[in-house]
Amino acid sequence: MILHNKYKVSGGKRVFGEIATPISKNAILPIMAASIICQGKTLLKSCPDLTDIDNMILLLEKVGAKVVRDGEDIEIDASEIVCGDMSEEISSRFRSSIFMLGALISRCRYAKVSQPGGCAIGLRSIDIHLEALKRMGVVVKEEDGYVICDGTNMHGADIYLRYGSVGATENIIMASVLLKGKTRIINCACEPEIVDLQNFLNKCGAKISGAGTSFITITGVERLYGTQYTAVADRIVAGTYLCFGALNKGKLCITNINPKLLSEPINVLKQMGCDVLTTNNAVKINAPTRLNSINMLRTNPYPEFPTDLQSLFMSMLAISKGDSIIEENVFENRFHNAHEINKLGGDIIVQDKLAIIHGVKKLKPGHLIGSDLRGTMGLILLASAINGVSTIDGAQYVERGYGNFEQNIAKIGIDIVRL
Ligand code: EPU
């Protein structure tokens, strides 16, 4: 089998046009897992073609759910769930396999899952997930790379998170929806994808309130029913396409996105010299010939600047006017691209969680190696702004989070070919 995992990008073209934002990968994956808590059928609309979604379907089938995919619709029939072990091989392919822990413990009061895989952007421990489950009376054992959870005596609890982990917040919500009494999560994550999980589960009959703030209350109900649902739009994909506009002197309109979900990235793009206009569900960008640097860009949990757009902004700052500093506060290993950018003539120094970027006027084209989803996208973005032909390894990462990627960026004028 020949693997076409490279892109060839002939950069230096101006971009223009319109791209519609698809639904969010990080919203739909926990929702897919949560569908097994429901008795009956769930219909999820407008799901993009992503390998993480394919892998989640495999995991759902592994526990007995019947999944039918019809174009962009995914129907999950969770009438009969087998409360056995999860496949280690499939779980190791992606981080979101960890959502099966919360979903299975909720439905079966038992879960045996392997440590999740995913992008190599940090240690990505699951200690906060497990501590929370223990607070709910779950007996947790770790054996041979597996986490075995016995929830026979589970109960509602007050859970304080030492850090507002997105995945842990979602797992606790799923684990607690069917428990007697109240569960309260204090200092939880506030990301829009958590609000979406709340909306989905409430539509299925759950009683959850507070998502979007750092205090969520779940009042247990007896059962959940299947429903039809369309997840929230992908703010990171919308932000990615805005960056293609910003760095390529673009005039772009990104539709189907609530600009409030991108307030911080939009503020930064304005500081970098872009004109950004917003309506209720679209963002228009009109970019200058060369972007300005910014003093300090700090990634932090929502509503602050998202870590998932950090690599893209590093690419833009690498060739902007002046010096910038990025502080990465969410993942400890998300600066791989600095080395790749320097290979092309960039000037970036990494010190612990800081990247000190001296913007250069020009970079030369070359061969770049992507090592995670957003990082590879950052390199493709960079290549799109360099005159000449560059190649980028890492299409297998891009396929995890960007549906129809080549078609979308070709449509706005980027010259890209999969090799
Ligand atoms: N952490 C722990 N212990 C835990 C959980 C997290 O130490 O038990 C640490 C992590 O190692 C990390 C930080 O806390 O340093 C943040 O992790 P969090 O749990 O909040 O992130 P996540 O649930 O693993 C989700 C997204 C990521 C996104 C982050 C932050 C999904 C499937 N993934 O990850 O998305 O970067 O939140 O917003 O929702 C991506 O889409 O490319 C991606 C990496």
mmCIF file of N, CA and C in Angstrom, residues 187-229:
data_model
loop_
_atom_site.group_PDB
_atom_site.id
_atom_site.type_symbol
_atom_site.label_atom_id
_atom_site.label_comp_id
_atom_site.label_asym_id
_atom_site.label_seq_id
_atom_site.Cartn_x
_atom_site.Cartn_y
_atom_site.Cartn_z
ATOM 1 N N ASN A 187 -14.416 24.351 39.505
ATOM 2 C CA ASN A 187 -13.199 24.672 38.753
ATOM 3 C C ASN A 187 -13.074 23.810 37.497
ATOM 4 N N CYS A 188 -14.209 23.576 36.833
ATOM 5 C CA CYS A 188 -14.162 22.759 35.613
ATOM 6 C C CYS A 188 -13.808 23.634 34.412
ATOM 7 N N ALA A 189 -13.614 22.985 33.258
ATOM 8 C CA ALA A 189 -13.315 23.719 32.021
ATOM 9 C C ALA A 189 -14.594 24.385 31.494
ATOM 10 N N CYS A 190 -14.415 25.492 30.760
ATOM 11 C CA CYS A 190 -15.563 26.298 30.290
ATOM 12 C C CYS A 190 -15.703 26.265 28.761
ATOM 13 N N GLU A 191 -14.979 25.380 28.091
ATOM 14 C CA GLU A 191 -14.935 25.394 26.625
ATOM 15 C C GLU A 191 -16.331 25.221 26.001
ATOM 16 N N PRO A 192 -16.556 25.829 24.834
ATOM 17 C CA PRO A 192 -17.864 25.720 24.154
ATOM 18 C C PRO A 192 -18.240 24.271 23.859
ATOM 19 N N GLU A 193 -17.260 23.396 23.712
ATOM 20 C CA GLU A 193 -17.552 21.991 23.415
ATOM 21 C C GLU A 193 -18.209 21.318 24.621
ATOM 22 N N ILE A 194 -17.942 21.864 25.822
ATOM 23 C CA ILE A 194 -18.586 21.313 27.027
ATOM 24 C C ILE A 194 -20.046 21.759 27.074
ATOM 25 N N VAL A 195 -20.282 23.005 26.666
ATOM 26 C CA VAL A 195 -21.667 23.488 26.576
ATOM 27 C C VAL A 195 -22.436 22.596 25.589
ATOM 28 N N ASP A 196 -21.762 22.219 24.509
ATOM 29 C CA ASP A 196 -22.432 21.389 23.503
ATOM 30 C C ASP A 196 -22.766 20.004 24.047
ATOM 31 N N LEU A 197 -21.856 19.440 24.848
ATOM 32 C CA LEU A 197 -22.146 18.127 25.447
ATOM 33 C C LEU A 197 -23.340 18.252 26.395
ATOM 34 N N GLN A 198 -23.369 19.346 27.161
ATOM 35 C CA GLN A 198 -24.517 19.583 28.057
ATOM 36 C C GLN A 198 -25.816 19.661 27.235
ATOM 37 N N ASN A 199 -25.775 20.441 26.142
ATOM 38 C CA ASN A 199 -26.982 20.618 25.324
ATOM 39 C C ASN A 199 -27.463 19.286 24.758
ATOM 40 N N PHE A 200 -26.489 18.490 24.275
ATOM 41 C CA PHE A 200 -26.853 17.187 23.712
ATOM 42 C C PHE A 200 -27.495 16.304 24.782
ATOM 43 N N LEU A 201 -26.813 16.184 25.925
ATOM 44 C CA LEU A 201 -27.324 15.270 26.967
ATOM 45 C C LEU A 201 -28.668 15.758 27.514
ATOM 46 N N ASN A 202 -28.826 17.077 27.648
ATOM 47 C CA ASN A 202 -30.117 17.580 28.131
ATOM 48 C C ASN A 202 -31.226 17.259 27.129
ATOM 49 N N LYS A 203 -30.866 17.312 25.838
ATOM 50 C CA LYS A 203 -31.860 16.954 24.811
ATOM 51 C C LYS A 203 -32.250 15.470 24.932
ATOM 52 N N CYS A 204 -31.338 14.674 25.473
ATOM 53 C CA CYS A 204 -31.616 13.235 25.677
ATOM 54 C C CYS A 204 -32.333 12.993 27.000
ATOM 55 N N GLY A 205 -32.563 14.037 27.796
ATOM 56 C CA GLY A 205 -33.296 13.866 29.044
ATOM 57 C C GLY A 205 -32.477 14.109 30.309
ATOM 58 N N ALA A 206 -31.204 14.469 30.154
ATOM 59 C CA ALA A 206 -30.362 14.709 31.348
ATOM 60 C C ALA A 206 -30.710 16.058 31.975
ATOM 61 N N LYS A 207 -30.216 16.263 33.230
ATOM 62 C CA LYS A 207 -30.434 17.559 33.901
ATOM 63 C C LYS A 207 -29.078 18.122 34.273
ATOM 64 N N ILE A 208 -28.513 18.910 33.378
ATOM 65 C CA ILE A 208 -27.182 19.476 33.596
ATOM 66 C C ILE A 208 -27.304 20.985 33.458
ATOM 67 N N SER A 209 -26.656 21.727 34.346
ATOM 68 C CA SER A 209 -26.647 23.187 34.181
ATOM 69 C C SER A 209 -25.262 23.723 34.523
ATOM 70 N N GLY A 210 -24.971 24.887 34.012
ATOM 71 C CA GLY A 210 -23.719 25.564 34.366
ATOM 72 C C GLY A 210 -22.592 25.413 33.362
ATOM 73 N N ALA A 211 -22.733 24.552 32.344
ATOM 74 C CA ALA A 211 -21.641 24.397 31.376
ATOM 75 C C ALA A 211 -21.356 25.746 30.730
ATOM 76 N N GLY A 212 -20.080 26.039 30.517
ATOM 77 C CA GLY A 212 -19.684 27.360 30.019
ATOM 78 C C GLY A 212 -19.207 28.237 31.161
ATOM 79 N N THR A 213 -19.463 27.795 32.414
ATOM 80 C CA THR A 213 -18.899 28.471 33.589
ATOM 81 C C THR A 213 -17.990 27.449 34.281
ATOM 82 N N SER A 214 -17.360 27.858 35.373
ATOM 83 C CA SER A 214 -16.452 26.915 36.031
ATOM 84 C C SER A 214 -17.140 26.113 37.138
ATOM 85 N N PHE A 215 -18.480 26.047 37.093
ATOM 86 C CA PHE A 215 -19.237 25.316 38.115
ATOM 87 C C PHE A 215 -20.421 24.637 37.433
ATOM 88 N N ILE A 216 -20.350 23.317 37.326
ATOM 89 C CA ILE A 216 -21.418 22.575 36.635
ATOM 90 C C ILE A 216 -22.155 21.696 37.643
ATOM 91 N N THR A 217 -23.485 21.664 37.530
ATOM 92 C CA THR A 217 -24.283 20.794 38.402
ATOM 93 C C THR A 217 -25.009 19.768 37.543
ATOM 94 N N ILE A 218 -24.903 18.528 37.956
ATOM 95 C CA ILE A 218 -25.602 17.441 37.254
ATOM 96 C C ILE A 218 -26.558 16.797 38.254
ATOM 97 N N THR A 219 -27.844 16.805 37.940
ATOM 98 C CA THR A 219 -28.819 16.120 38.791
ATOM 99 C C THR A 219 -29.182 14.828 38.083
ATOM 100 N N GLY A 220 -28.922 13.711 38.738
ATOM 101 C CA GLY A 220 -29.109 12.421 38.085
ATOM 102 C C GLY A 220 -30.545 12.165 37.664
ATOM 103 N N VAL A 221 -30.720 11.511 36.504
ATOM 104 C CA VAL A 221 -32.057 11.101 36.049
ATOM 105 C C VAL A 221 -32.028 9.579 35.874
ATOM 106 N N GLU A 222 -33.218 8.967 35.668
ATOM 107 C CA GLU A 222 -33.245 7.499 35.596
ATOM 108 C C GLU A 222 -32.719 6.944 34.295
ATOM 109 N N ARG A 223 -33.079 7.616 33.195
ATOM 110 C CA ARG A 223 -32.562 7.125 31.913
ATOM 111 C C ARG A 223 -32.489 8.253 30.888
ATOM 112 N N LEU A 224 -31.715 8.000 29.844
ATOM 113 C CA LEU A 224 -31.609 8.952 28.730
ATOM 114 C C LEU A 224 -32.166 8.288 27.484
ATOM 115 N N TYR A 225 -32.703 9.119 26.603
ATOM 116 C CA TYR A 225 -33.283 8.613 25.359
ATOM 117 C C TYR A 225 -32.485 9.150 24.175
ATOM 118 N N GLY A 226 -32.516 8.447 23.062
ATOM 119 C CA GLY A 226 -31.816 8.916 21.867
ATOM 120 C C GLY A 226 -32.462 10.179 21.316
ATOM 121 N N THR A 227 -31.698 10.932 20.526
ATOM 122 C CA THR A 227 -32.220 12.165 19.943
ATOM 123 C C THR A 227 -31.525 12.437 18.614
ATOM 124 N N GLN A 228 -31.903 13.545 17.991
ATOM 125 C CA GLN A 228 -31.185 14.006 16.792
ATOM 126 C C GLN A 228 -30.432 15.269 17.174
ATOM 127 N N TYR A 229 -29.187 15.393 16.728
ATOM 128 C CA TYR A 229 -28.397 16.537 17.192
ATOM 129 C C TYR A 229 -27.369 16.966 16.134
#
